Amino acid sequence: MNIMKVGEVIFADDSDFDYFKKLALSDEEWKLEYNKHGTKVWTKTNEFSAFKMIKARSDYKDVSPEDVYDMIHDSDYRKTWDTSMVEGYEICWVSPNSDIGYYSLRCPKPFKRRDFVTQRCWLDFGARHEKIIFNHSVHHKAYQSKKGYIRGQSYLTGYYMTPIGDKDCQLSTRSPVSSHLRYCACGETGVSSCGVSA
């Protein structure tokens, strides 16, 4: 499985999406840390770092998986809800369901801003069906870290969206290990920002 290899561009196949789905849905060996207002947050130790992996799951009423998928996928619209985001844009396409992009964010004080170059892969199973978006860090020589930023590393971060009933949905997010900073800000309506950097 190439999914966890930082720096390598992959051509994601069904096994990669199945792997991410299992990580998003399995609660085995995860410790529940937060459970309020329809949002649960878990942590899990790992072999890569002393920092723990983070996973969150929220239920949304009267919101379809399609709306959540579009909201996460659209970098222009993301600026309206992701209060940590400084900028984000596509650099190039890898395949019809994968691209390489740039994302920068503000971090809580006293931490410095982070920026990322990631390969994003996605799979949409159609209306009222599950959707998956995940990413990991890759290198692009034309996009080095900017002044005032620390280049973050995403080992595997993503979203799993699934319908609940006729018009609701559940969103699971997963952020992995970090060597310097991890944070997950949860609001009353769910995960507003979930990130990891190294």
XYZ file of N, CA, C and O in Angstrom:
792
model
N 0.845 -1.184 0.000
C 0.000 0.000 0.000
C 0.887 1.242 0.000
O 1.702 1.419 0.877
N 0.734 2.124 -0.984
C 1.550 3.331 -1.116
C 0.981 4.531 -0.383
O 1.611 5.567 -0.327
N -0.190 4.392 0.181
C -0.944 5.542 0.664
C -0.230 6.348 1.741
O -0.420 7.533 1.849
N 0.625 5.734 2.548
C 1.257 6.431 3.657
C 2.649 6.951 3.311
O 3.319 7.473 4.163
N 3.101 6.810 2.078
C 4.452 7.212 1.722
C 4.480 8.676 1.308
O 4.132 9.036 0.186
N 4.908 9.519 2.247
C 5.008 10.949 1.979
C 5.983 11.171 0.828
O 7.051 10.570 0.771
N 5.605 12.044 -0.094
C 6.480 12.389 -1.207
C 6.201 11.628 -2.481
O 6.621 12.049 -3.549
N 5.501 10.511 -2.408
C 5.241 9.696 -3.591
C 3.858 9.962 -4.155
O 2.865 9.893 -3.434
N 3.807 10.241 -5.443
C 2.532 10.390 -6.137
C 2.026 8.994 -6.461
O 2.780 8.151 -6.941
N 0.738 8.742 -6.166
C 0.169 7.416 -6.396
C -0.977 7.508 -7.388
O -1.529 8.582 -7.623
N -1.322 6.377 -7.970
C -2.541 6.234 -8.744
C -3.468 5.390 -7.874
O -3.354 4.167 -7.844
N -4.324 6.057 -7.108
C -5.167 5.370 -6.135
C -6.094 4.385 -6.831
O -6.676 4.685 -7.870
N -6.223 3.195 -6.237
C -7.144 2.191 -6.757
C -8.145 1.826 -5.664
O -8.155 2.421 -4.591
N -8.987 0.840 -5.954
C -10.040 0.460 -5.010
C -9.485 0.085 -3.644
O -10.099 0.386 -2.617
N -8.324 -0.560 -3.603
C -7.764 -0.980 -2.316
C -7.383 0.226 -1.452
O -7.502 0.179 -0.225
N -6.947 1.319 -2.061
C -6.614 2.533 -1.308
C -7.868 3.157 -0.688
O -7.863 3.552 0.477
N -8.950 3.221 -1.478
C -10.188 3.785 -0.954
C -10.801 2.871 0.104
O -11.332 3.349 1.109
N -10.707 1.550 -0.098
C -11.195 0.602 0.915
C -10.414 0.748 2.217
O -10.983 0.693 3.307
N -9.111 0.934 2.101
C -8.254 1.105 3.278
C -8.663 2.350 4.065
O -8.826 2.304 5.287
N -8.867 3.454 3.366
C -9.266 4.678 4.055
C -10.651 4.517 4.694
O -10.872 4.947 5.826
N -11.575 3.886 3.990
C -12.921 3.672 4.533
C -12.847 2.855 5.827
O -13.513 3.181 6.812
N -12.031 1.816 5.843
C -11.888 0.994 7.047
C -11.314 1.821 8.202
O -11.748 1.678 9.347
N -10.342 2.674 7.921
C -9.792 3.545 8.961
C -10.861 4.490 9.507
O -10.925 4.748 10.705
N -11.703 5.016 8.617
C -12.732 5.967 9.034
C -13.825 5.306 9.865
O -14.341 5.900 10.810
N -14.167 4.061 9.542
C -15.304 3.406 10.192
C -14.935 2.542 11.394
O -15.759 2.348 12.286
N -13.739 2.019 11.433
C -13.355 1.121 12.525
C -13.083 1.901 13.810
O -12.376 2.901 13.804
N -13.646 1.432 14.905
C -13.383 2.034 16.217
C -12.432 1.169 17.040
O -12.139 1.500 18.190
N -11.942 0.092 16.445
C -11.048 -0.818 17.149
C -9.731 -0.118 17.515
O -9.113 0.515 16.666
N -9.357 -0.182 18.762
C -8.132 0.399 19.311
C -8.150 1.929 19.351
O -7.136 2.554 19.597
N -9.317 2.555 19.104
C -9.456 3.997 19.204
C -10.048 4.332 20.567
O -10.957 3.654 21.045
N -9.576 5.394 21.206
C -10.084 5.830 22.501
C -11.001 7.030 22.294
O -10.580 8.064 21.762
N -12.256 6.911 22.738
C -13.216 8.000 22.608
C -12.845 9.113 23.586
O -12.769 8.898 24.790
N -12.586 10.322 23.063
C -12.151 11.459 23.888
C -13.246 12.511 24.058
O -13.224 13.281 25.003
N -14.200 12.567 23.105
C -15.222 13.616 23.107
C -16.497 13.030 22.514
O -16.449 12.324 21.500
N -17.642 13.320 23.142
C -18.909 12.803 22.640
C -20.033 13.755 23.049
O -20.658 13.567 24.086
N -20.255 14.800 22.253
C -21.297 15.794 22.548
C -21.880 16.340 21.251
O -21.167 16.457 20.247
N -23.145 16.710 21.307
C -23.816 17.422 20.204
C -23.701 16.685 18.861
O -23.535 17.319 17.819
N -23.738 15.358 18.879
C -23.668 14.586 17.641
C -22.283 14.454 17.056
O -22.126 14.013 15.921
N -21.259 14.830 17.808
C -19.877 14.720 17.347
C -19.081 13.843 18.310
O -19.176 14.022 19.522
N -18.333 12.915 17.749
C -17.433 12.075 18.533
C -16.013 12.267 18.010
O -15.806 12.381 16.797
N -15.047 12.309 18.927
C -13.635 12.434 18.557
C -12.863 11.341 19.277
O -13.014 11.167 20.481
N -12.057 10.615 18.507
C -11.237 9.539 19.045
C -9.760 9.835 18.819
O -9.408 10.582 17.907
N -8.899 9.203 19.622
C -7.455 9.229 19.390
C -6.946 7.793 19.402
O -7.597 6.887 19.934
N -5.779 7.623 18.790
C -5.178 6.291 18.716
C -3.668 6.436 18.634
O -3.159 7.301 17.915
N -2.952 5.615 19.374
C -1.491 5.615 19.272
C -1.087 4.928 17.973
O -1.887 4.231 17.341
N 0.151 5.140 17.561
C 0.622 4.580 16.298
C 2.115 4.315 16.371
O 2.782 4.759 17.306
N 2.631 3.650 15.365
C 4.053 3.300 15.353
C 4.953 4.374 14.757
O 6.171 4.256 14.782
N 4.379 5.462 14.238
C 5.167 6.476 13.553
C 5.666 7.592 14.462
O 6.674 8.213 14.186
N 4.920 7.883 15.536
C 5.205 9.071 16.316
C 4.617 8.937 17.710
O 3.711 8.128 17.946
N 5.102 9.776 18.639
C 4.526 9.830 19.982
C 3.169 10.535 19.953
O 2.377 10.389 20.884
N 2.895 11.320 18.912
C 1.606 11.971 18.781
C 0.550 10.960 18.365
O 0.840 9.985 17.684
N -0.670 11.216 18.733
C -1.763 10.300 18.428
C -2.480 10.693 17.139
O -2.512 11.854 16.768
N -3.064 9.685 16.492
C -3.941 9.940 15.357
C -5.264 10.457 15.905
O -5.644 10.137 17.031
N -5.969 11.242 15.107
C -7.252 11.822 15.495
C -8.299 11.422 14.464
O -8.042 11.456 13.254
N -9.467 11.056 14.972
C -10.590 10.752 14.088
C -11.835 11.394 14.684
O -12.040 11.352 15.898
N -12.664 12.013 13.852
C -13.909 12.631 14.320
C -15.051 12.178 13.424
O -14.863 11.920 12.234
N -16.227 12.081 14.013
C -17.423 11.699 13.261
C -18.576 12.578 13.726
O -18.814 12.706 14.923
N -19.278 13.183 12.768
C -20.410 14.059 13.083
C -21.600 13.700 12.221
O -21.448 13.343 11.055
N -22.791 13.827 12.820
C -24.038 13.648 12.079
C -24.609 15.023 11.772
O -24.621 15.903 12.632
N -25.082 15.208 10.532
C -25.626 16.485 10.097
C -27.068 16.292 9.648
O -27.347 15.449 8.788
N -27.975 17.079 10.212
C -29.391 17.020 9.869
C -29.668 17.916 8.670
O -29.138 19.020 8.566
N -30.487 17.418 7.761
C -30.903 18.159 6.563
C -29.728 18.612 5.711
O -29.769 19.662 5.062
N -28.658 17.826 5.710
C -27.495 18.105 4.869
C -27.156 16.804 4.144
O -26.969 15.763 4.777
N -27.075 16.862 2.837
C -26.798 15.651 2.059
C -25.301 15.404 1.953
O -24.499 16.343 2.070
N -24.897 14.149 1.726
C -23.479 13.875 1.485
C -22.948 14.661 0.284
O -21.792 15.061 0.259
N -23.818 14.895 -0.705
C -23.410 15.648 -1.896
C -23.024 17.077 -1.530
O -22.021 17.614 -2.032
N -23.803 17.705 -0.638
C -23.485 19.070 -0.218
C -22.177 19.129 0.557
O -21.361 20.030 0.352
N -21.972 18.170 1.463
C -20.722 18.132 2.245
C -19.537 17.892 1.322
O -18.503 18.556 1.418
N -19.689 16.956 0.400
C -18.637 16.637 -0.574
C -18.254 17.877 -1.388
O -17.071 18.201 -1.526
N -19.256 18.579 -1.906
C -18.997 19.795 -2.691
C -18.337 20.875 -1.834
O -17.429 21.575 -2.287
N -18.795 21.015 -0.585
C -18.252 22.028 0.316
C -16.762 21.782 0.580
O -15.957 22.708 0.586
N -16.392 20.530 0.790
C -14.995 20.189 1.070
C -14.149 20.298 -0.190
O -13.005 20.741 -0.149
N -14.720 19.909 -1.313
C -13.979 19.836 -2.578
C -13.682 21.195 -3.209
O -12.698 21.351 -3.917
N -14.525 22.171 -2.968
C -14.435 23.475 -3.621
C -13.535 24.406 -2.802
O -13.942 24.931 -1.770
N -12.301 24.629 -3.280
C -11.339 25.440 -2.515
C -11.771 26.903 -2.401
O -11.463 27.562 -1.407
N -12.506 27.425 -3.392
C -12.997 28.803 -3.286
C -14.048 28.908 -2.185
O -14.017 29.834 -1.366
N -14.976 27.962 -2.164
C -16.013 27.993 -1.140
C -15.443 27.653 0.237
O -15.930 28.129 1.257
N -14.396 26.849 0.275
C -13.802 26.448 1.553
C -13.387 27.660 2.395
O -13.446 27.637 3.614
N -12.987 28.729 1.717
C -12.573 29.945 2.430
C -13.696 30.523 3.289
O -13.435 31.231 4.250
N -14.953 30.206 2.960
C -16.070 30.753 3.727
C -16.312 30.007 5.035
O -16.913 30.559 5.951
N -15.864 28.753 5.125
C -16.115 27.985 6.356
C -14.847 27.545 7.073
O -14.879 27.268 8.268
N -13.729 27.464 6.372
C -12.462 27.043 6.999
C -11.734 28.302 7.467
O -11.005 28.942 6.710
N -11.935 28.671 8.719
C -11.368 29.923 9.236
C -9.854 29.863 9.405
O -9.223 30.901 9.586
N -9.270 28.673 9.320
C -7.811 28.536 9.408
C -7.134 28.744 8.054
O -5.945 29.030 7.991
N -7.875 28.595 6.974
C -7.306 28.624 5.625
C -6.812 30.008 5.244
O -7.506 31.007 5.419
N -5.584 30.071 4.714
C -5.046 31.301 4.135
C -5.282 31.262 2.629
O -5.847 32.179 2.048
N -4.831 30.183 1.986
C -5.105 29.992 0.564
C -5.036 28.518 0.216
O -4.420 27.722 0.925
N -5.678 28.170 -0.877
C -5.664 26.806 -1.369
C -6.001 26.795 -2.842
O -6.903 27.517 -3.270
N -5.269 25.979 -3.605
C -5.531 25.907 -5.040
C -4.908 24.655 -5.634
O -4.011 24.042 -5.061
N -5.408 24.311 -6.803
C -4.912 23.150 -7.538
C -3.636 23.520 -8.289
O -3.553 24.586 -8.899
N -2.650 22.629 -8.241
C -1.406 22.815 -8.992
C -1.492 22.070 -10.324
O -1.204 22.630 -11.383
N -1.885 20.799 -10.275
C -1.991 19.997 -11.497
C -2.838 18.758 -11.246
O -3.089 18.390 -10.107
N -3.263 18.119 -12.332
C -4.037 16.884 -12.261
C -3.101 15.686 -12.337
O -2.115 15.706 -13.082
N -3.431 14.625 -11.611
C -2.712 13.354 -11.694
C -3.540 12.362 -12.498
O -3.018 11.618 -13.322
N -4.852 12.360 -12.271
C -5.796 11.481 -12.971
C -7.171 12.150 -12.882
O -7.312 13.201 -12.247
N -8.189 11.547 -13.492
C -9.520 12.184 -13.415
C -10.058 12.349 -11.993
O -10.923 13.192 -11.762
N -9.566 11.569 -11.032
C -10.039 11.714 -9.646
C -8.882 11.944 -8.671
O -8.920 11.496 -7.519
N -7.876 12.688 -9.130
C -6.742 13.004 -8.262
C -6.025 14.245 -8.773
O -5.854 14.425 -9.983
N -5.615 15.108 -7.831
C -4.839 16.274 -8.203
C -3.773 16.547 -7.153
O -3.743 15.910 -6.103
N -2.882 17.467 -7.460
C -1.894 17.948 -6.502
C -2.241 19.408 -6.245
O -2.506 20.171 -7.182
N -2.269 19.777 -4.976
C -2.678 21.126 -4.633
C -1.858 21.729 -3.513
O -1.094 21.037 -2.826
N -2.026 23.025 -3.346
C -1.350 23.790 -2.298
C -2.396 24.271 -1.304
O -3.491 24.701 -1.692
N -2.062 24.199 -0.015
C -2.957 24.660 1.046
C -2.112 25.271 2.152
O -1.116 24.679 2.574
N -2.498 26.463 2.615
C -1.799 27.084 3.747
C -2.826 27.492 4.792
O -3.974 27.796 4.471
N -2.391 27.484 6.064
C -3.309 27.772 7.146
C -2.650 28.512 8.288
O -1.435 28.443 8.480
N -3.494 29.235 9.025
C -3.085 29.875 10.269
C -3.167 28.830 11.369
O -4.096 28.028 11.387
N -2.240 28.873 12.308
C -2.252 27.968 13.446
C -2.470 28.764 14.721
O -2.146 29.943 14.780
N -2.994 28.104 15.738
C -3.154 28.816 17.013
C -1.799 29.255 17.546
O -0.801 28.551 17.379
N -1.760 30.433 18.186
C -0.511 30.904 18.781
C -0.102 29.945 19.881
O -0.961 29.388 20.546
N 1.164 29.673 20.051
C 2.341 30.357 19.522
C 2.917 29.690 18.265
O 4.035 29.984 17.873
N 2.162 28.785 17.624
C 2.689 28.049 16.483
C 2.716 28.911 15.228
O 1.860 29.775 15.035
N 3.688 28.641 14.356
C 3.790 29.356 13.085
C 2.812 28.761 12.075
O 2.373 27.626 12.208
N 2.525 29.547 11.051
C 1.667 29.084 9.969
C 2.290 27.864 9.292
O 3.505 27.723 9.245
N 1.434 27.022 8.738
C 1.862 25.830 8.016
C 1.395 25.925 6.577
O 0.370 26.540 6.275
N 2.151 25.272 5.681
C 1.649 25.088 4.331
C 1.921 23.657 3.894
O 2.788 22.977 4.446
N 1.117 23.199 2.943
C 1.159 21.811 2.496
C 1.086 21.751 0.982
O 0.391 22.550 0.359
N 1.773 20.780 0.409
C 1.551 20.363 -0.970
C 1.113 18.912 -0.869
O 1.855 18.068 -0.361
N -0.126 18.650 -1.293
C -0.673 17.304 -1.131
C -1.249 16.770 -2.432
O -1.677 17.537 -3.306
N -1.252 15.449 -2.506
C -2.000 14.786 -3.558
C -3.344 14.401 -2.955
O -3.405 13.722 -1.929
N -4.402 14.868 -3.588
C -5.756 14.572 -3.132
C -6.374 13.557 -4.083
O -6.257 13.681 -5.304
N -7.036 12.546 -3.532
C -7.746 11.536 -4.324
C -9.191 11.497 -3.844
O -9.449 11.665 -2.652
N -10.123 11.274 -4.747
C -11.524 11.262 -4.354
C -12.301 10.227 -5.147
O -11.911 9.832 -6.243
N -13.397 9.793 -4.542
C -14.277 8.814 -5.165
C -15.701 9.124 -4.725
O -15.990 9.197 -3.533
N -16.582 9.333 -5.698
C -17.977 9.665 -5.453
C -18.816 8.520 -6.011
O -18.822 8.277 -7.213
N -19.534 7.810 -5.130
C -20.324 6.656 -5.550
C -21.713 7.039 -6.048
O -22.553 6.180 -6.283
N -21.966 8.340 -6.203
C -23.235 8.793 -6.754
C -24.182 9.344 -5.702
O -23.895 9.331 -4.509
N -25.345 9.837 -6.175
C -26.326 10.472 -5.294
C -26.775 9.512 -4.201
O -27.053 8.346 -4.461
N -26.818 10.042 -2.959
C -27.249 9.304 -1.776
C -26.398 8.061 -1.512
O -26.869 7.083 -0.936
N -25.129 8.129 -1.921
C -24.170 7.048 -1.645
C -22.911 7.658 -1.036
O -22.734 8.871 -1.016
N -22.031 6.807 -0.570
C -20.819 7.260 0.112
C -19.878 8.012 -0.823
O -19.894 7.813 -2.035
N -19.054 8.857 -0.204
C -18.040 9.637 -0.910
C -16.786 9.656 -0.053
O -16.871 9.683 1.174
N -15.625 9.627 -0.705
C -14.346 9.586 0.008
C -13.402 10.609 -0.612
O -13.293 10.704 -1.838
N -12.728 11.375 0.240
C -11.651 12.278 -0.185
C -10.505 12.056 0.790
O -10.709 12.102 1.999
N -9.310 11.783 0.289
C -8.151 11.700 1.180
C -6.935 12.317 0.507
O -6.915 12.519 -0.704
N -5.931 12.644 1.321
C -4.712 13.235 0.770
C -3.493 12.802 1.576
O -3.613 12.315 2.698
N -2.342 12.997 0.966
C -1.052 12.838 1.652
C -0.064 13.800 0.990
O -0.259 14.239 -0.142
N 0.971 14.151 1.724
C 1.941 15.125 1.221
C 2.801 14.557 0.105
O 3.214 13.391 0.150
N 3.052 15.394 -0.885
C 3.976 15.073 -1.976
C 4.909 16.273 -2.149
O 4.699 17.327 -1.563
N 5.935 16.092 -2.957
C 6.896 17.163 -3.198
C 6.703 17.710 -4.611
O 6.407 16.961 -5.537
N 6.845 19.008 -4.745
C 6.762 19.664 -6.050
C 7.804 20.772 -6.043
O 7.700 21.720 -5.270
N 8.809 20.655 -6.905
C 9.934 21.593 -6.823
C 9.544 23.040 -7.107
O 10.211 23.961 -6.667
N 8.429 23.256 -7.793
C 7.986 24.623 -8.058
C 7.238 25.224 -6.865
O 6.939 26.409 -6.861
N 6.940 24.412 -5.854
C 6.171 24.887 -4.706
C 6.892 24.542 -3.409
O 6.535 23.609 -2.703
N 7.914 25.333 -3.123
C 8.644 25.188 -1.861
C 7.918 25.985 -0.785
O 7.087 26.834 -1.075
N 8.248 25.738 0.468
C 7.598 26.439 1.571
C 7.845 27.939 1.457
O 8.936 28.388 1.122
N 6.808 28.708 1.754
C 6.906 30.159 1.662
C 7.513 30.736 2.937
O 7.441 30.136 4.005
N 8.065 31.933 2.820
C 8.620 32.627 3.975
C 7.518 32.842 5.019
O 6.402 33.238 4.693
N 7.849 32.547 6.273
C 6.889 32.700 7.358
C 6.035 31.463 7.600
O 5.179 31.473 8.482
N 6.259 30.396 6.807
C 5.503 29.154 6.947
C 6.453 27.989 7.225
O 7.612 28.002 6.815
N 5.950 26.995 7.896
C 6.652 25.725 8.068
C 5.921 24.703 7.221
O 4.687 24.601 7.286
N 6.674 23.962 6.407
C 6.058 22.963 5.528
C 5.546 21.793 6.361
O 6.285 21.128 7.064
N 4.250 21.563 6.297
C 3.630 20.456 7.018
C 3.686 19.174 6.216
O 3.883 19.193 4.996
N 3.497 18.070 6.895
C 3.466 16.755 6.263
C 2.169 16.051 6.629
O 1.881 15.866 7.809
N 1.389 15.680 5.653
C 0.185 14.891 5.861
C 0.506 13.459 5.452
O 0.857 13.210 4.299
N 0.402 12.548 6.399
C 0.645 11.133 6.087
C -0.597 10.511 5.467
O -0.509 9.745 4.530
N -1.761 10.829 5.997
C -3.036 10.412 5.433
C -4.137 11.153 6.175
O -4.354 10.928 7.354
N -4.772 12.064 5.494
C -5.852 12.862 6.070
C -7.024 12.782 5.106
O -6.817 12.728 3.896
N -8.237 12.759 5.631
C -9.341 12.705 4.685
C -10.706 12.712 5.313
O -10.862 12.902 6.524
N -11.698 12.510 4.446
C -13.105 12.585 4.802
C -13.848 11.398 4.201
O -13.618 11.027 3.052
N -14.768 10.851 4.987
C -15.667 9.806 4.505
C -17.082 10.282 4.784
O -17.428 10.582 5.923
N -17.905 10.402 3.735
C -19.267 10.895 3.862
C -20.238 9.793 3.475
O -20.034 9.115 2.470
N -21.279 9.628 4.279
C -22.277 8.606 3.977
C -23.665 9.118 4.350
O -23.812 9.880 5.309
N -24.703 8.732 3.571
C -26.054 9.202 3.895
C -26.616 8.507 5.133
O -26.257 7.372 5.438
N -27.477 9.222 5.842
C -28.263 8.661 6.940
C -29.712 8.977 6.611
O -30.090 10.151 6.551
N -30.503 7.976 6.373
C -31.906 8.216 6.029
C -32.035 8.941 4.701
O -31.186 8.830 3.818
N -33.128 9.720 4.580
C -33.436 10.375 3.305
C -32.686 11.670 3.058
O -32.399 12.015 1.928
N -32.371 12.451 4.127
C -31.778 13.760 3.884
C -30.666 14.165 4.835
O -30.229 15.293 4.814
N -30.187 13.267 5.647
C -29.099 13.570 6.580
C -27.829 12.857 6.129
O -27.861 11.998 5.241
N -26.714 13.219 6.748
C -25.475 12.526 6.417
C -24.557 12.463 7.630
O -24.723 13.187 8.610
N -23.592 11.581 7.525
C -22.555 11.450 8.542
C -21.214 11.728 7.874
O -20.952 11.259 6.777
N -20.395 12.525 8.559
C -19.062 12.872 8.070
C -18.034 12.340 9.054
O -18.099 12.634 10.247
N -17.104 11.543 8.545
C -15.977 11.064 9.346
C -14.716 11.692 8.799
O -14.494 11.698 7.585
N -13.902 12.261 9.683
C -12.630 12.834 9.270
C -11.528 12.104 9.997
O -11.712 11.613 11.106
N -10.371 12.031 9.360
C -9.240 11.358 9.960
C -7.987 12.168 9.704
O -7.717 12.567 8.580
N -7.234 12.416 10.767
C -5.936 13.065 10.668
C -4.931 12.193 11.389
O -5.196 11.726 12.487
N -3.793 11.994 10.778
C -2.850 11.038 11.338
C -1.819 11.663 12.264
O -2.050 12.688 12.877
N -0.664 11.048 12.277
C 0.411 11.420 13.185
C 1.059 12.732 12.795
O 0.954 13.199 11.679
N 1.736 13.333 13.741
C 2.428 14.584 13.535
C 3.671 14.600 14.388
O 3.687 14.045 15.471
N 4.699 15.256 13.910
C 5.906 15.342 14.723
C 6.018 16.666 15.469
O 6.865 16.810 16.319
N 5.175 17.652 15.163
C 5.254 18.938 15.844
C 3.917 19.442 16.388
O 3.857 19.956 17.482
N 2.871 19.335 15.604
C 1.627 19.981 15.991
C 0.453 19.149 15.528
O 0.451 18.611 14.444
N -0.538 19.062 16.392
C -1.799 18.481 15.972
C -2.908 19.273 16.640
O -2.769 19.749 17.746
N -4.004 19.440 15.955
C -5.135 20.103 16.572
C -6.408 19.659 15.888
O -6.407 19.274 14.723
N -7.467 19.696 16.620
C -8.775 19.387 16.065
C -9.765 20.284 16.775
O -9.952 20.155 17.986
N -10.335 21.221 16.077
C -11.271 22.159 16.686
C -12.679 21.701 16.392
O -13.084 21.639 15.248
N -13.418 21.347 17.410
C -14.776 20.846 17.231
C -15.772 21.876 17.712
O -15.645 22.403 18.813
N -16.739 22.161 16.873
C -17.800 23.072 17.247
C -19.061 22.296 17.571
O -19.085 21.076 17.473
N -20.113 22.992 17.919
C -21.357 22.324 18.274
C -21.965 21.583 17.093
O -22.679 20.613 17.285
N -21.700 22.028 15.888
C -22.288 21.368 14.726
C -21.340 20.370 14.091
O -21.644 19.797 13.068
N -20.181 20.153 14.683
C -19.272 19.158 14.149
C -17.868 19.669 14.022
O -17.501 20.656 14.633
N -17.104 18.985 13.218
C -15.709 19.344 13.064
C -15.606 20.519 12.108
O -15.998 20.434 10.965
N -15.102 21.641 12.611
C -14.965 22.814 11.755
C -13.594 22.848 11.123
O -13.400 23.403 10.069
N -12.615 22.264 11.763
C -11.278 22.219 11.209
C -10.536 21.067 11.857
O -10.593 20.901 13.058
N -9.910 20.271 11.063
C -9.177 19.145 11.613
C -7.897 19.033 10.841
O -7.920 18.887 9.622
N -6.751 19.163 11.468
C -5.510 19.194 10.712
C -4.340 18.634 11.454
O -4.398 18.390 12.651
N -3.297 18.440 10.727
C -2.083 17.868 11.257
C -0.913 18.453 10.501
O -1.027 18.703 9.313
N 0.170 18.706 11.145
C 1.360 19.154 10.423
C 2.595 18.632 11.114
O 2.552 18.264 12.277
N 3.654 18.577 10.361
C 4.909 18.085 10.915
C 6.001 19.080 10.646
O 5.880 19.937 9.804
